């Protein structure tokens, strides 16, 4: 399925755009990568199926359904679009392992601090960075994700943003231990080809992120996966 391109990518940061999009394009769509391609990494960092997982900017993806089919028992999904949340609540009304809640990721106050073992983000931070006041909104989102995670919980961010564009943002307001993986944008799913790099292999990451270019080259055809482990903030 191909989804229409908006008049301006800035619309990605606005709820009205997503309500309109999901009202007209209701078929399931997964941004960037599908669950089978990412499952080895999910298993690595969320090894216990009873762990509570939050999927931010869930849209109408089947990613969470496939997590539950894979044995995960508590997957909470949030999105800013009323249209898509209403549709997903109706679709999965008989799946108690799946919950769908309309929330803005910049303010997830209905969730207590330390509520989740893992947060998964496929393109939501990227969408916010396309909108107005992007840096402020992104910082608010990251603060909220850090807050709702348990200590040592993991934020798995799948993005097109290379470390020179994402690393400083991740480090600005939150205390994370950050690991990096990559996956080919148009990888081996459904084919017999072997991936260029194994998904579970770590990519060396220096403070600025510039070391990644030495490994992957200048214009790599990969999505970047930042695994951010929540570290308690130092007491003042």
CSV table of C-alpha atoms in Angstrom, one decimal:
chain,number,residue,atom,x,y,z
A,1,UNK,CA,0.0,0.0,0.0
A,2,UNK,CA,1.2,3.5,-0.9
A,3,UNK,CA,0.0,6.4,1.3
A,4,UNK,CA,-0.5,9.8,-0.3
A,5,UNK,CA,2.1,12.5,0.3
A,6,UNK,CA,0.8,15.5,2.2
A,7,UNK,CA,1.0,19.0,0.8
A,8,UNK,CA,3.8,19.7,3.3
A,9,UNK,CA,5.7,17.4,5.6
A,10,UNK,CA,5.0,19.9,8.4
A,11,UNK,CA,1.5,18.4,8.5
A,12,UNK,CA,3.0,15.3,10.0
A,13,UNK,CA,3.1,17.1,13.3
A,14,UNK,CA,-0.6,18.0,13.3
A,15,UNK,CA,-3.6,15.9,14.6
A,16,UNK,CA,-6.0,17.2,11.9
A,17,UNK,CA,-3.7,15.8,9.2
A,18,UNK,CA,-3.8,12.3,10.8
A,19,UNK,CA,-7.5,12.3,11.4
A,20,UNK,CA,-8.1,13.2,7.7
A,21,UNK,CA,-5.5,10.7,6.5
A,22,UNK,CA,-7.0,7.8,8.5
A,23,UNK,CA,-10.5,8.7,7.6
A,24,UNK,CA,-9.6,8.3,3.9
A,25,UNK,CA,-7.0,5.6,4.1
A,26,UNK,CA,-8.1,2.9,6.5
A,27,UNK,CA,-6.1,-0.1,5.3
A,28,UNK,CA,-3.3,-1.1,7.7
A,29,UNK,CA,0.1,0.5,7.1
A,30,UNK,CA,3.4,0.0,8.8
A,31,UNK,CA,6.0,2.8,8.8
A,32,UNK,CA,9.6,1.9,8.0
A,33,UNK,CA,9.6,-1.8,9.1
A,34,UNK,CA,7.2,-4.6,9.9
A,35,UNK,CA,7.3,-6.7,13.0
A,36,UNK,CA,8.8,-9.9,11.5
A,37,UNK,CA,11.9,-7.9,10.4
A,38,UNK,CA,12.3,-6.2,13.8
A,39,UNK,CA,11.3,-9.2,16.0
A,40,UNK,CA,14.9,-10.4,16.7
A,41,UNK,CA,15.8,-7.0,18.2
A,42,UNK,CA,12.5,-6.8,20.2
A,43,UNK,CA,13.3,-10.3,21.6
A,44,UNK,CA,16.8,-9.1,22.5
A,45,UNK,CA,15.7,-6.0,24.4
A,46,UNK,CA,12.2,-7.0,25.6
A,47,UNK,CA,12.9,-10.7,26.4
A,48,UNK,CA,10.0,-11.3,28.8
A,49,UNK,CA,6.6,-11.6,27.2
A,50,UNK,CA,4.9,-10.3,30.4
A,51,UNK,CA,6.7,-7.0,30.2
A,52,UNK,CA,4.4,-4.0,29.6
A,53,UNK,CA,5.1,-2.3,26.3
A,54,UNK,CA,4.0,1.1,25.0
A,55,UNK,CA,3.8,1.8,21.3
A,56,UNK,CA,3.7,5.5,20.5
A,57,UNK,CA,2.1,6.8,17.4
A,58,UNK,CA,0.6,3.4,16.6
A,59,UNK,CA,-1.6,4.5,13.7
A,60,UNK,CA,-3.4,1.5,12.1
A,61,UNK,CA,-0.3,-0.7,12.0
A,62,UNK,CA,-0.5,-4.4,12.6
A,63,UNK,CA,2.8,-4.3,14.5
A,64,UNK,CA,1.3,-4.5,17.9
A,65,UNK,CA,-1.1,-7.3,16.8
A,66,UNK,CA,1.9,-9.3,15.7
A,67,UNK,CA,3.7,-8.7,19.0
A,68,UNK,CA,0.7,-10.2,20.7
A,69,UNK,CA,0.6,-13.1,18.3
A,70,UNK,CA,4.3,-13.5,19.2
A,71,UNK,CA,3.3,-13.9,22.9
A,72,UNK,CA,3.5,-10.4,24.3
A,73,UNK,CA,0.8,-10.0,26.9
A,74,UNK,CA,0.4,-6.3,27.5
A,75,UNK,CA,0.8,-3.9,24.6
A,76,UNK,CA,-0.6,-0.4,25.1
A,77,UNK,CA,-0.9,1.8,22.0
A,78,UNK,CA,-1.3,5.6,21.8
A,79,UNK,CA,-2.0,8.0,18.9
A,80,UNK,CA,-3.0,11.6,18.6
A,81,UNK,CA,-5.7,10.7,16.0
A,82,UNK,CA,-9.2,10.1,17.4
A,83,UNK,CA,-10.2,8.6,14.1
A,84,UNK,CA,-7.6,5.8,14.2
A,85,UNK,CA,-7.9,5.1,17.9
A,86,UNK,CA,-11.7,4.6,17.5
A,87,UNK,CA,-11.1,2.3,14.6
A,88,UNK,CA,-8.4,0.3,16.4
A,89,UNK,CA,-10.5,0.0,19.6
A,90,UNK,CA,-13.3,-1.5,17.5
A,91,UNK,CA,-11.0,-3.8,15.6
A,92,UNK,CA,-9.3,-5.3,18.6
A,93,UNK,CA,-12.2,-5.2,21.1
A,94,UNK,CA,-11.8,-8.9,21.7
A,95,UNK,CA,-8.0,-8.8,22.2
A,96,UNK,CA,-7.5,-8.0,25.9
A,97,UNK,CA,-3.7,-7.9,25.4
A,98,UNK,CA,-4.1,-4.9,23.2
A,99,UNK,CA,-5.2,-1.4,24.5
A,100,UNK,CA,-5.7,1.7,22.4
A,101,UNK,CA,-5.8,5.2,23.9
A,102,UNK,CA,-5.9,8.6,22.4
A,103,UNK,CA,-3.0,10.6,23.8
A,104,UNK,CA,-0.5,13.2,22.7
A,105,UNK,CA,3.0,11.8,23.3
A,106,UNK,CA,4.0,15.2,24.6
A,107,UNK,CA,1.7,14.8,27.6
A,108,UNK,CA,1.1,11.2,28.7
A,109,UNK,CA,0.0,12.3,32.2
A,110,UNK,CA,-2.7,9.5,32.4
A,111,UNK,CA,0.3,7.1,32.8
A,112,UNK,CA,2.2,7.1,36.1
A,113,UNK,CA,6.0,7.4,36.1
A,114,UNK,CA,7.8,4.0,35.7
A,115,UNK,CA,4.7,2.3,34.1
A,116,UNK,CA,6.4,0.6,31.2
A,117,UNK,CA,9.3,-1.8,30.6
A,118,UNK,CA,9.7,-0.7,27.0
A,119,UNK,CA,8.5,2.0,24.5
A,120,UNK,CA,8.6,1.4,20.8
A,121,UNK,CA,8.6,4.3,18.3
A,122,UNK,CA,8.5,3.7,14.5
A,123,UNK,CA,8.5,7.2,13.0
A,124,UNK,CA,6.7,9.2,15.6
A,125,UNK,CA,9.7,11.3,16.7
A,126,UNK,CA,10.4,11.8,13.0
A,127,UNK,CA,6.9,13.1,12.4
A,128,UNK,CA,7.1,15.6,15.3
A,129,UNK,CA,10.4,16.8,14.0
A,130,UNK,CA,8.6,17.7,10.7
A,131,UNK,CA,6.2,20.0,12.5
A,132,UNK,CA,6.2,23.5,13.9
A,133,UNK,CA,8.3,24.0,17.2
A,134,UNK,CA,9.9,20.7,16.3
A,135,UNK,CA,12.7,20.8,18.8
A,136,UNK,CA,10.6,21.8,21.7
A,137,UNK,CA,7.9,19.2,20.9
A,138,UNK,CA,10.5,16.5,20.4
A,139,UNK,CA,12.1,17.3,23.8
A,140,UNK,CA,8.7,17.2,25.5
A,141,UNK,CA,8.0,13.8,23.9
A,142,UNK,CA,11.4,12.4,25.0
A,143,UNK,CA,10.9,13.7,28.5
A,144,UNK,CA,7.5,11.9,28.7
A,145,UNK,CA,8.9,8.7,27.3
A,146,UNK,CA,11.7,8.8,29.9
A,147,UNK,CA,9.2,9.5,32.6
A,148,UNK,CA,6.9,6.6,31.9
A,149,UNK,CA,9.7,4.1,31.5
A,150,UNK,CA,10.9,2.1,34.5
A,151,UNK,CA,14.6,2.4,35.5
A,152,UNK,CA,16.6,0.4,33.0
A,153,UNK,CA,13.6,0.3,30.7
A,154,UNK,CA,14.2,0.6,27.0
A,155,UNK,CA,13.1,3.1,24.4
A,156,UNK,CA,13.5,1.5,20.9
A,157,UNK,CA,13.5,4.3,18.3
A,158,UNK,CA,13.3,3.3,14.6
A,159,UNK,CA,14.1,6.4,12.5
A,160,UNK,CA,15.7,7.6,9.2
A,161,UNK,CA,17.8,10.0,11.3
A,162,UNK,CA,21.5,9.3,11.5
A,163,UNK,CA,23.4,9.8,14.7
A,164,UNK,CA,24.7,13.2,13.7
A,165,UNK,CA,21.1,14.4,13.6
A,166,UNK,CA,19.5,12.3,16.5
A,167,UNK,CA,22.2,11.6,19.1
A,168,UNK,CA,22.4,15.2,20.5
A,169,UNK,CA,18.6,15.4,20.7
A,170,UNK,CA,18.4,12.2,22.6
A,171,UNK,CA,21.1,13.3,25.1
A,172,UNK,CA,19.9,16.8,25.6
A,173,UNK,CA,17.3,16.4,28.3
A,174,UNK,CA,17.3,12.7,29.3
A,175,UNK,CA,19.9,10.3,30.8
A,176,UNK,CA,20.2,7.3,28.5
A,177,UNK,CA,22.7,4.6,27.7
A,178,UNK,CA,22.4,4.5,24.0
A,179,UNK,CA,23.1,1.6,21.6
A,180,UNK,CA,22.8,1.6,17.9
A,181,UNK,CA,21.6,-1.0,15.4
A,182,UNK,CA,20.7,-0.6,11.7
A,183,UNK,CA,18.4,-2.4,9.3
A,184,UNK,CA,18.2,-2.2,5.6
A,185,UNK,CA,15.3,0.0,4.4
A,186,UNK,CA,14.3,-2.5,1.7
A,187,UNK,CA,15.7,-5.6,3.3
A,188,UNK,CA,15.4,-9.3,2.9
A,189,UNK,CA,11.8,-9.8,4.1
A,190,UNK,CA,10.2,-12.2,1.7
A,191,UNK,CA,13.3,-12.9,-0.2
A,192,UNK,CA,16.2,-15.3,0.0
A,193,UNK,CA,18.9,-12.6,0.1
A,194,UNK,CA,21.1,-12.3,3.1
A,195,UNK,CA,21.1,-8.9,4.9
A,196,UNK,CA,24.3,-6.9,4.6
A,197,UNK,CA,24.5,-6.5,8.4
A,198,UNK,CA,22.9,-8.6,11.1
A,199,UNK,CA,20.2,-6.7,12.9
A,200,UNK,CA,21.4,-7.7,16.3
A,201,UNK,CA,25.0,-6.5,15.7
A,202,UNK,CA,25.9,-3.3,17.4
A,203,UNK,CA,27.3,-0.4,15.4
A,204,UNK,CA,30.2,1.5,17.1
A,205,UNK,CA,28.9,4.8,18.4
A,206,UNK,CA,31.1,7.7,19.6
A,207,UNK,CA,29.9,10.9,21.4
A,208,UNK,CA,29.1,12.8,18.2
A,209,UNK,CA,27.9,9.9,16.1
A,210,UNK,CA,30.4,10.6,13.4
A,211,UNK,CA,32.0,7.2,13.8
A,212,UNK,CA,29.0,5.5,12.1
A,213,UNK,CA,29.9,6.9,8.7
A,214,UNK,CA,33.2,5.0,8.9
A,215,UNK,CA,31.3,1.8,9.3
A,216,UNK,CA,28.3,2.4,7.0
A,217,UNK,CA,29.6,4.9,4.4
A,218,UNK,CA,28.3,8.4,3.6
A,219,UNK,CA,24.8,7.5,2.2
A,220,UNK,CA,23.7,4.3,3.8
A,221,UNK,CA,20.4,2.8,2.8
A,222,UNK,CA,19.5,1.9,6.4
A,223,UNK,CA,17.0,2.7,9.1
A,224,UNK,CA,18.7,3.5,12.4
A,225,UNK,CA,17.5,1.8,15.6
A,226,UNK,CA,18.5,3.6,18.8
A,227,UNK,CA,18.1,1.5,21.9
A,228,UNK,CA,18.0,4.0,24.7
A,229,UNK,CA,18.2,2.5,28.2
A,230,UNK,CA,16.8,4.7,31.0
A,231,UNK,CA,19.4,5.7,33.6
A,232,UNK,CA,18.2,7.4,36.8
A,233,UNK,CA,18.9,11.1,36.9
A,234,UNK,CA,21.8,12.0,39.2
A,235,UNK,CA,20.6,13.5,42.5
A,236,UNK,CA,21.3,17.2,42.9
